[in-house]
Coordinates of C-alpha atoms and ligand atoms in Angstrom, one line a residue:
X1 CA 107.5 27.0 181.2
X2 CA 106.0 23.6 180.1
X3 CA 102.6 25.3 182.5
X4 CA 102.4 27.8 179.8
X5 CA 103.5 26.5 176.2
X6 CA 101.4 23.7 174.5
X7 CA 104.2 21.7 173.8
X8 CA 104.9 18.2 175.8
X9 CA 108.6 17.9 174.5
X10 CA 109.6 20.9 176.2
X11 CA 108.7 18.8 178.6
X12 CA 110.3 16.3 178.3
X13 CA 113.5 19.0 177.6
X14 CA 113.5 20.9 181.0
X15 CA 113.5 17.3 183.2
X16 CA 116.7 16.7 180.7
X17 CA 118.3 19.5 181.8
X18 CA 117.5 19.4 185.1
X19 CA 119.5 15.8 185.8
X20 CA 121.8 17.6 183.0
X21 CA 122.6 20.2 185.2
X22 CA 123.3 17.7 188.1
X23 CA 124.9 15.2 186.9
X24 CA 126.7 18.1 185.8
X25 CA 126.8 16.7 181.7
X26 CA 128.9 18.3 178.8
X27 CA 127.5 20.7 176.0
X28 CA 128.0 17.3 174.0
X29 CA 126.6 16.1 175.4
X30 CA 123.3 17.0 176.3
X31 CA 123.6 18.3 172.8
X32 CA 122.9 14.6 171.4
X33 CA 120.3 14.1 174.1
X34 CA 118.1 16.4 173.5
X35 CA 116.9 15.6 169.9
X36 CA 115.0 12.4 169.1
X37 CA 117.4 10.4 166.3
X38 CA 114.4 10.4 163.7
X39 CA 111.2 11.4 163.2
X40 CA 109.2 9.5 160.7
X41 CA 105.7 11.1 159.7
X42 CA 103.7 9.2 157.2
X43 CA 101.2 9.7 155.6
X44 CA 97.8 6.9 156.4
X45 CA 94.8 6.9 153.8
X46 CA 92.0 3.8 154.4
X47 CA 89.8 2.7 152.6
X48 CA 86.9 2.9 154.9
X49 CA 83.7 1.1 155.3
X50 CA 80.9 3.7 152.6
X51 CA 84.2 3.1 149.9
X52 CA 85.4 6.5 151.3
X53 CA 89.2 6.8 152.3
X54 CA 90.5 9.2 155.0
X55 CA 93.8 10.0 155.0
X56 CA 95.2 9.7 158.8
X57 CA 98.3 11.0 160.3
X58 CA 101.2 8.6 162.0
X59 CA 104.1 8.8 163.8
X60 CA 106.5 7.1 165.3
X61 CA 110.1 8.5 166.6
X62 CA 113.4 6.7 167.6
X63 CA 115.0 9.2 169.7
X64 CA 117.9 6.8 171.5
X65 CA 119.6 3.6 170.5
X66 CA 122.6 3.6 172.4
X67 CA 121.6 0.8 175.3
X68 CA 119.9 -1.2 172.8
X69 CA 116.6 -1.5 170.3
X70 CA 114.3 1.0 170.5
X71 CA 111.7 0.5 172.7
X72 CA 107.5 1.7 173.3
X73 CA 104.1 1.6 172.5
X74 CA 101.9 3.2 170.1
X75 CA 98.5 5.1 170.0
X76 CA 96.1 5.8 168.5
X77 CA 94.5 9.4 169.6
X78 CA 92.6 12.8 168.4
X79 CA 95.5 14.0 170.4
X80 CA 98.5 12.7 169.0
X81 CA 101.3 15.1 167.5
X82 CA 104.9 14.8 166.5
X83 CA 106.1 17.6 169.2
X84 CA 103.9 13.8 171.6
X85 CA 105.5 11.6 170.3
X86 CA 108.5 12.9 170.2
X87 CA 108.1 13.6 174.3
X88 CA 107.7 9.9 175.0
X89 CA 109.6 9.1 172.7
X90 CA 112.6 10.3 175.5
X91 CA 110.4 9.3 178.6
X92 CA 110.8 5.9 176.5
X93 CA 114.5 6.2 176.2
X94 CA 114.9 7.2 180.5
X95 CA 112.2 4.0 181.7
X96 CA 114.5 1.9 180.0
X97 CA 117.1 2.8 181.2
X98 CA 116.7 3.7 185.4
X99 CA 115.2 0.0 185.6
X100 CA 118.1 -0.9 183.7
X101 CA 116.5 -2.6 180.6
X102 CA 119.0 -3.2 176.9
X103 CA 116.8 -0.6 175.4
X104 CA 116.5 2.6 174.0
X105 CA 113.3 5.4 173.5
X106 CA 111.1 5.1 170.6
X107 CA 107.4 6.1 170.6
X108 CA 104.9 5.8 167.7
X109 CA 101.3 7.5 166.8
X110 CA 98.9 7.9 164.4
X111 CA 96.1 11.3 165.0
X112 CA 92.8 9.3 164.7
X113 CA 89.3 9.7 167.1
X114 CA 89.2 5.2 166.9
X115 CA 85.6 6.2 168.6
X116 CA 84.9 6.9 165.1
X117 CA 85.5 3.7 163.3
X118 CA 84.6 0.4 162.8
X119 CA 87.2 -2.8 164.8
X120 CA 88.0 -2.7 160.2
X121 CA 88.7 0.5 160.1
X122 CA 90.6 0.4 162.6
X123 CA 92.4 -3.5 161.1
X124 CA 92.3 -1.6 158.2
X125 CA 94.3 1.4 159.4
X126 CA 97.0 -0.6 161.7
X127 CA 98.3 -2.6 159.1
X128 CA 98.3 0.6 156.9
X129 CA 99.7 2.6 159.4
X130 CA 102.5 -0.4 160.3
X131 CA 103.6 -1.4 156.3
X132 CA 104.0 2.9 156.6
X133 CA 106.6 2.5 159.6
X134 CA 108.4 -0.9 158.1
X135 CA 111.4 0.2 156.9
X136 CA 112.3 1.6 160.1
X137 CA 111.2 -1.5 162.7
X138 CA 112.3 -4.3 163.3
X139 CA 112.6 -7.4 165.9
X140 CA 116.5 -5.6 167.0
X141 CA 115.8 -1.6 165.6
X142 CA 112.6 -1.4 167.2
X143 CA 109.8 -3.4 168.4
X144 CA 107.0 -1.6 169.6
X145 CA 103.5 -2.6 172.3
X146 CA 100.8 -1.1 172.7
X147 CA 99.2 1.8 174.4
X148 CA 96.3 4.4 174.4
X149 CA 93.2 2.7 172.2
X150 CA 95.8 0.4 170.9
X151 CA 95.5 -3.4 172.7
X152 CA 96.7 -7.3 172.0
X153 CA 94.3 -7.3 168.9
X154 CA 96.3 -4.5 167.5
X155 CA 99.8 -6.2 168.4
X156 CA 98.5 -8.6 165.9
X157 CA 97.9 -7.0 163.7
X158 CA 101.0 -4.9 163.4
X159 CA 102.5 -8.3 163.8
X160 CA 100.5 -10.5 160.6
X161 CA 100.8 -7.7 159.3
X162 CA 105.7 -7.3 159.8
X163 CA 105.5 -11.5 158.5
X164 CA 104.0 -11.0 155.6
X165 CA 106.3 -9.0 154.4
X166 CA 108.8 -10.2 155.4
X167 CA 107.5 -14.8 154.3
X168 CA 107.9 -15.2 158.1
X169 CA 106.0 -15.4 161.8
X170 CA 108.1 -13.1 163.5
X171 CA 106.8 -13.6 166.7
X172 CA 109.7 -10.5 168.2
X173 CA 108.5 -8.2 166.3
X174 CA 106.2 -5.8 169.5
X175 CA 105.3 -6.6 173.0
X176 CA 101.9 -7.1 174.3
X177 CA 100.1 -9.7 171.9
X178 CA 98.2 -12.1 173.4
X179 CA 99.7 -15.3 175.1
X180 CA 98.0 -16.9 171.6
X181 CA 99.4 -15.2 169.3
X182 CA 103.4 -15.9 171.4
X183 CA 103.2 -13.1 174.1
X184 CA 103.9 -13.2 177.4
X185 CA 101.3 -14.0 180.4
X186 CA 101.5 -11.1 183.4
X187 CA 102.1 -8.9 180.0
X188 CA 98.9 -6.4 180.0
X189 CA 99.0 -6.2 183.7
X190 CA 102.1 -5.7 184.2
X191 CA 102.7 -1.9 184.0
X192 CA 99.1 -1.6 186.6
X193 CA 101.3 -4.7 188.7
X194 CA 104.3 -2.3 188.5
X195 CA 102.3 1.1 189.8
X196 CA 101.5 -1.2 192.6
X197 CA 104.7 -2.4 193.5
X198 CA 105.9 1.1 193.1
X199 CA 103.0 2.5 195.3
X200 CA 103.3 -0.6 198.8
X201 CA 107.1 0.9 198.2
X202 CA 106.2 4.1 198.6
X203 CA 103.7 3.4 201.4
X204 CA 106.8 0.9 202.9
X205 CA 109.1 3.6 203.5
X206 CA 106.5 6.1 204.9
X207 CA 105.4 4.3 207.2
X208 CA 101.9 3.1 205.8
X209 CA 100.2 0.7 205.9
X210 CA 98.5 -0.1 201.9
X211 CA 94.8 -1.6 204.3
X212 CA 94.7 2.1 206.2
X213 CA 95.5 4.1 202.7
X214 CA 93.0 5.5 200.8
X215 CA 93.5 5.3 196.8
X216 CA 91.9 8.2 194.3
X217 CA 92.7 6.8 189.9
X218 CA 92.4 8.6 187.2
X219 CA 91.7 6.4 184.3
X220 CA 90.5 3.6 183.8
X221 CA 91.8 1.5 180.7
X222 CA 95.2 -0.8 181.0
X223 CA 97.0 1.2 183.4
X224 CA 94.4 2.5 185.8
X225 CA 92.0 -0.5 186.2
X226 CA 94.8 -2.9 186.9
X227 CA 96.3 -0.6 189.4
X228 CA 93.3 -0.7 191.0
X229 CA 92.6 -3.6 190.9
X230 CA 95.8 -4.9 192.2
X231 CA 95.7 -2.1 195.0
X232 CA 92.6 -3.1 196.1
X233 CA 93.9 -6.9 196.9
X234 CA 96.5 -5.5 198.6
X235 CA 94.2 -3.7 200.8
X236 CA 93.6 -0.1 199.1
X237 CA 90.7 1.6 199.6
X238 CA 90.0 2.4 196.3
X239 CA 87.4 5.0 196.8
X240 CA 87.8 7.3 193.2
X241 CA 88.1 6.5 189.7
X242 CA 87.2 8.3 186.0
X243 CA 88.0 7.3 182.1
X244 CA 86.7 9.8 179.6
X245 CA 82.7 9.3 181.3
X246 CA 83.7 11.4 184.0
X247 CA 84.6 10.2 187.9
X248 CA 82.9 7.6 190.4
X249 CA 83.2 7.8 193.9
X250 CA 82.5 6.1 197.4
X251 CA 84.0 6.7 200.3
X252 CA 83.4 4.0 201.4
X253 CA 85.1 2.2 198.6
X254 CA 84.5 1.0 194.8
X255 CA 83.3 -2.7 193.5
X256 CA 86.7 -2.2 191.1
X257 CA 86.0 -5.7 190.1
X258 CA 82.5 -5.1 189.0
X259 CA 83.8 -2.1 187.4
X260 CA 85.9 -3.9 185.5
X261 CA 83.0 -6.3 184.5
X262 CA 81.3 -4.1 183.7
X263 CA 83.8 -2.2 180.8
X264 CA 83.9 -5.3 179.3
X265 CA 80.7 -4.9 177.9
X266 CA 80.2 -1.5 178.0
X267 CA 79.9 1.5 174.3
X268 CA 82.9 1.9 173.7
X269 CA 84.6 0.2 176.9
X270 CA 84.5 2.7 179.2
X271 CA 82.1 3.6 182.3
X272 CA 79.2 5.3 181.0
X273 CA 76.3 4.7 183.2
X274 CA 78.0 3.0 185.6
X275 CA 75.6 2.6 188.6
X276 CA 76.9 0.6 191.5
X277 CA 75.6 1.0 195.3
X278 CA 76.4 4.4 196.1
X279 CA 78.1 5.3 193.7
X280 CA 78.5 8.9 192.6
X281 CA 79.5 10.9 189.5
X282 CA 81.7 13.6 190.1
X283 CA 84.1 15.5 188.2
X284 CA 87.5 14.7 186.9
X285 CA 88.9 17.3 188.6
X286 CA 86.9 16.5 191.4
X287 CA 89.0 13.3 191.5
X288 CA 92.3 14.3 191.4
X289 CA 91.4 16.6 194.5
X290 CA 90.0 14.5 195.9
X291 CA 90.2 13.3 200.1
X292 CA 93.1 10.3 199.9
X293 CA 96.5 9.2 200.1
X294 CA 97.4 8.1 197.2
X295 CA 97.0 9.9 193.3
X296 CA 97.4 8.1 190.6
X297 CA 97.0 9.3 187.7
X298 CA 96.4 6.8 184.6
X299 CA 95.3 8.6 181.8
X300 CA 97.0 11.6 180.2
X301 CA 99.7 13.2 179.6
X302 CA 99.6 17.1 181.6
X303 CA 96.1 16.3 183.8
X304 CA 97.9 18.4 187.5
X305 CA 98.9 21.7 186.6
X306 CA 99.4 25.3 188.1
X307 CA 95.5 25.4 188.5
X308 CA 94.6 22.0 190.3
X309 CA 98.4 21.4 191.8
X310 CA 97.5 23.5 195.0
X311 CA 94.5 21.8 195.8
X312 CA 96.1 17.9 194.9
X313 CA 95.3 15.5 198.9
X314 CA 97.2 13.1 197.9
X315 CA 100.3 13.0 200.1
X316 CA 101.7 10.0 197.3
X317 CA 101.7 11.2 193.5
X318 CA 102.0 7.6 191.9
X319 CA 102.7 8.9 187.8
X320 CA 100.8 6.1 186.3
X321 CA 100.3 7.9 182.6
X322 CA 103.5 9.2 181.4
X323 CA 104.8 12.8 182.1
X324 CA 100.5 13.6 183.9
X325 CA 102.8 17.1 185.9
X326 CA 103.9 19.4 184.4
X327 CA 107.2 20.8 185.4
X328 CA 105.5 24.1 187.8
X329 CA 103.0 21.6 188.8
X330 CA 105.7 19.0 190.0
X331 CA 107.3 22.1 192.2
X332 CA 103.9 23.4 194.0
X333 CA 103.6 19.4 194.9
X334 CA 107.6 19.4 196.8
X335 CA 106.8 22.3 197.4
X336 CA 103.6 21.1 199.6
X337 CA 106.4 18.2 200.7
X338 CA 104.5 15.5 198.7
X339 CA 106.3 13.1 197.4
X340 CA 106.1 11.9 193.7
X341 CA 106.8 8.3 192.0
X342 CA 108.0 9.3 188.5
X343 CA 106.6 8.0 185.7
X344 CA 109.0 6.6 184.4
X345 CA 110.2 4.7 186.7
X346 CA 106.7 4.3 188.6
X347 CA 104.7 3.2 184.3
X348 CA 107.5 0.8 183.8
X349 CA 106.7 -2.9 185.2
X350 CA 105.1 -2.6 181.1
X351 CA 108.3 -2.1 179.9
X352 CA 110.1 -4.4 181.3
X353 CA 107.4 -7.0 181.4
X354 CA 107.8 -6.3 176.7
X355 CA 111.4 -6.6 177.5
X356 CA 111.0 -10.5 178.8
X357 CA 108.0 -10.9 176.5
X358 CA 110.5 -9.8 173.6
X359 CA 113.8 -12.6 175.6
X360 CA 110.5 -15.7 175.1
X361 CA 110.0 -14.6 171.4
X362 CA 113.6 -14.7 170.3
X363 CA 114.9 -17.9 172.0
X364 CA 110.5 -19.3 171.3
X365 CA 110.9 -20.7 175.3
X366 CA 108.0 -19.4 177.7
X367 CA 107.9 -18.4 181.7
X368 CA 105.0 -19.7 183.8
X369 CA 104.0 -16.7 185.0
X370 CA 104.8 -16.3 189.0
X371 CA 108.4 -16.4 187.2
X372 CA 107.1 -13.7 184.8
X373 CA 106.0 -11.3 187.5
X374 CA 108.8 -12.2 190.9
X375 CA 111.4 -11.4 187.8
X376 CA 109.0 -8.1 187.3
X377 CA 108.1 -7.6 191.2
X378 CA 112.8 -7.8 191.6
X379 CA 113.7 -5.6 188.1
X380 CA 111.5 -2.7 190.1
X381 CA 112.0 -3.1 194.3
X382 CA 115.4 -2.7 193.2
X383 CA 115.0 0.1 190.8
X384 CA 112.5 2.1 194.1
X385 CA 115.6 1.1 196.2
X386 CA 118.2 3.3 193.5
X387 CA 116.4 6.0 193.3
X388 CA 115.3 6.1 196.7
X389 CA 119.3 5.8 198.4
X390 CA 119.1 8.2 195.3
X391 CA 116.9 10.9 196.2
X392 CA 118.0 10.6 200.5
X393 CA 121.1 11.1 199.4
X394 CA 120.3 14.0 197.4
X395 CA 118.5 15.8 199.0
X396 CA 116.3 15.6 195.2
X397 CA 112.3 14.9 194.3
X398 CA 112.5 11.5 193.7
X399 CA 112.4 13.0 189.1
X400 CA 116.2 14.3 189.9
X401 CA 116.3 11.4 191.3
X402 CA 115.3 8.2 188.9
X403 CA 116.5 11.1 185.7
X404 CA 119.6 11.5 187.0
X405 CA 120.1 7.4 187.1
X406 CA 119.2 7.1 183.2
X407 CA 120.7 10.0 182.3
X408 CA 123.8 8.5 183.1
X409 CA 123.3 5.9 181.5
X410 CA 121.9 6.9 178.3
X411 CA 125.2 9.5 178.8
X412 CA 128.1 7.0 179.9
X413 CA 127.0 4.1 176.7
X414 CA 127.2 7.5 174.1
X415 CA 130.1 8.2 175.6
X416 CA 131.3 4.4 175.4
X417 CA 130.5 3.7 171.6
X418 CA 131.7 7.6 170.6
X419 CA 129.5 9.6 167.5
X420 CA 129.8 8.2 164.4
X421 CA 131.5 8.3 161.9
Ligands
LIG501 P1 94.1 2.5 177.5 O1 93.7 3.5 176.2 O2 93.9 1.5 178.1 O3 93.2 3.7 178.9 C1 93.0 5.4 179.0 C2 91.7 5.5 180.0 O4 91.7 6.5 180.0 C3 90.8 5.7 179.2 O5 90.1 5.2 181.2 C4 90.4 6.8 178.9 O6 89.1 7.2 179.2 C5 90.9 7.2 179.7 N1 91.1 9.5 179.8 C6 91.2 10.0 178.7 N2 91.5 10.4 178.6 C7 90.5 10.9 179.8 C8 90.6 12.0 180.0 N3 90.4 12.7 180.1 N4 90.3 11.5 181.9 C9 90.0 11.1 182.7 N5 90.6 9.3 182.1 C10 90.5 9.6 180.5 O7 95.4 3.4 177.9 P2 96.4 2.3 178.6 O8 97.5 2.1 178.3 O9 96.0 2.3 180.2 O10 97.7 4.4 178.8 C11 97.1 5.1 180.1 C12 97.8 6.2 180.4 O11 99.1 5.3 180.8 C13 99.1 6.3 179.2 O12 99.5 7.7 180.4 C14 99.9 5.8 178.6 O13 101.2 6.1 177.9 C15 100.6 5.1 179.5 N6 101.8 3.5 179.9 C16 100.4 2.8 178.6 C17 101.8 2.1 179.3 C18 99.9 0.4 179.0 O14 101.5 -0.7 179.6 N7 99.8 0.2 178.7 C19 102.3 1.6 179.8 C20 103.2 2.2 180.1 C21 102.5 3.7 180.8

């Protein structure tokens, strides 16, 4: 179904329906969970540097708040649509539930190609979008965070904008802030660190040593570059990475640290023009089908599809991105005996440490980095174990197991609260 349609939300719904069927969830609860609680669309007029006014479209969707305040990132990308934001918000609900943190799911986005905007234009866009969605966000209702093309600086602008309107500094309105602005140590690396913990866990279960493991990573932004770096430090050989500028390959292992440094100073922070020793250029398609043990898609959704799933050679796919594998493609991977560590578990490290950051901001009491990282490890290792064990017991794949755990938790909270009024 999802491969033939352009709808990412249909893809998310299909995953929900699969889990609901296995859980024998009643139709009324499934109906509630199939609908986001709130969809909010705002016009975002921005005075450009040349004096023209451009109007962008922004969204914020809150999928479900049965287990706590909504939580989810903000994306700036030319492909942002209400359909995509709805899907991403729903996945946030399941992500928070599968790792058992007291949040519901939300997501936001502005349809914009940031590569065409100056930093000042992006700052004005961020502040205006923040004011647009301000009626529905709040430290105890909906707490944004970074996502594609947004970062700690963007979060600082959001925090400042909200604080100006409230008349008091409100650190706990966003997570993913810089350390100077009350961010958490370890938050920037948290999603990639979670990808690394999940990868080590599955390698352990499959009896494979990290230093005998080759890896390809699609996307070299926050999630992709940190995942590559940390897996490399654990002994894995990273033989291919890619970003918008294409793929980079070296069968003996890529110089990940050097590539990260290159991105810090390159135009648009991409790998464009990187020419390390013996690095070959490959296409993104070649990266996805590279001859590796582990593939980490860490760019955007719908990358592994019916078109390329049959050619994927990696035995293990650890979903750093949200929704990189279509349901149809996953059926092909499953038939081929591949293991997919699903997004809601694989990339949950970010929201787990966002939760730690929120707790620290509320208490104005900050932890050291070891405490953050060891708590993150505990949450990921325990959540992985719960998903793996259920998958073994029920003889199902890890996505279904993760979804069963998550949907069951949300459904229980919903039933205990009841439907208002
Ligand atoms: P980012 O903007 O930092 O990086 C995105 C990367 O993907 C960039 O390197 C970009 O060049 C690359 N890219 C874009 N289109 C591509 C394409 N067609 N082929 C190959 N590479 C491409 O974003 P991010 O924060 O790293 O997010 C990446 C994914 O991880 C998204 O799906 C996001 O929702 C998900 N995610 C992010 C976080 C987080 O904490 N940042 C947490 C959980 C999940």
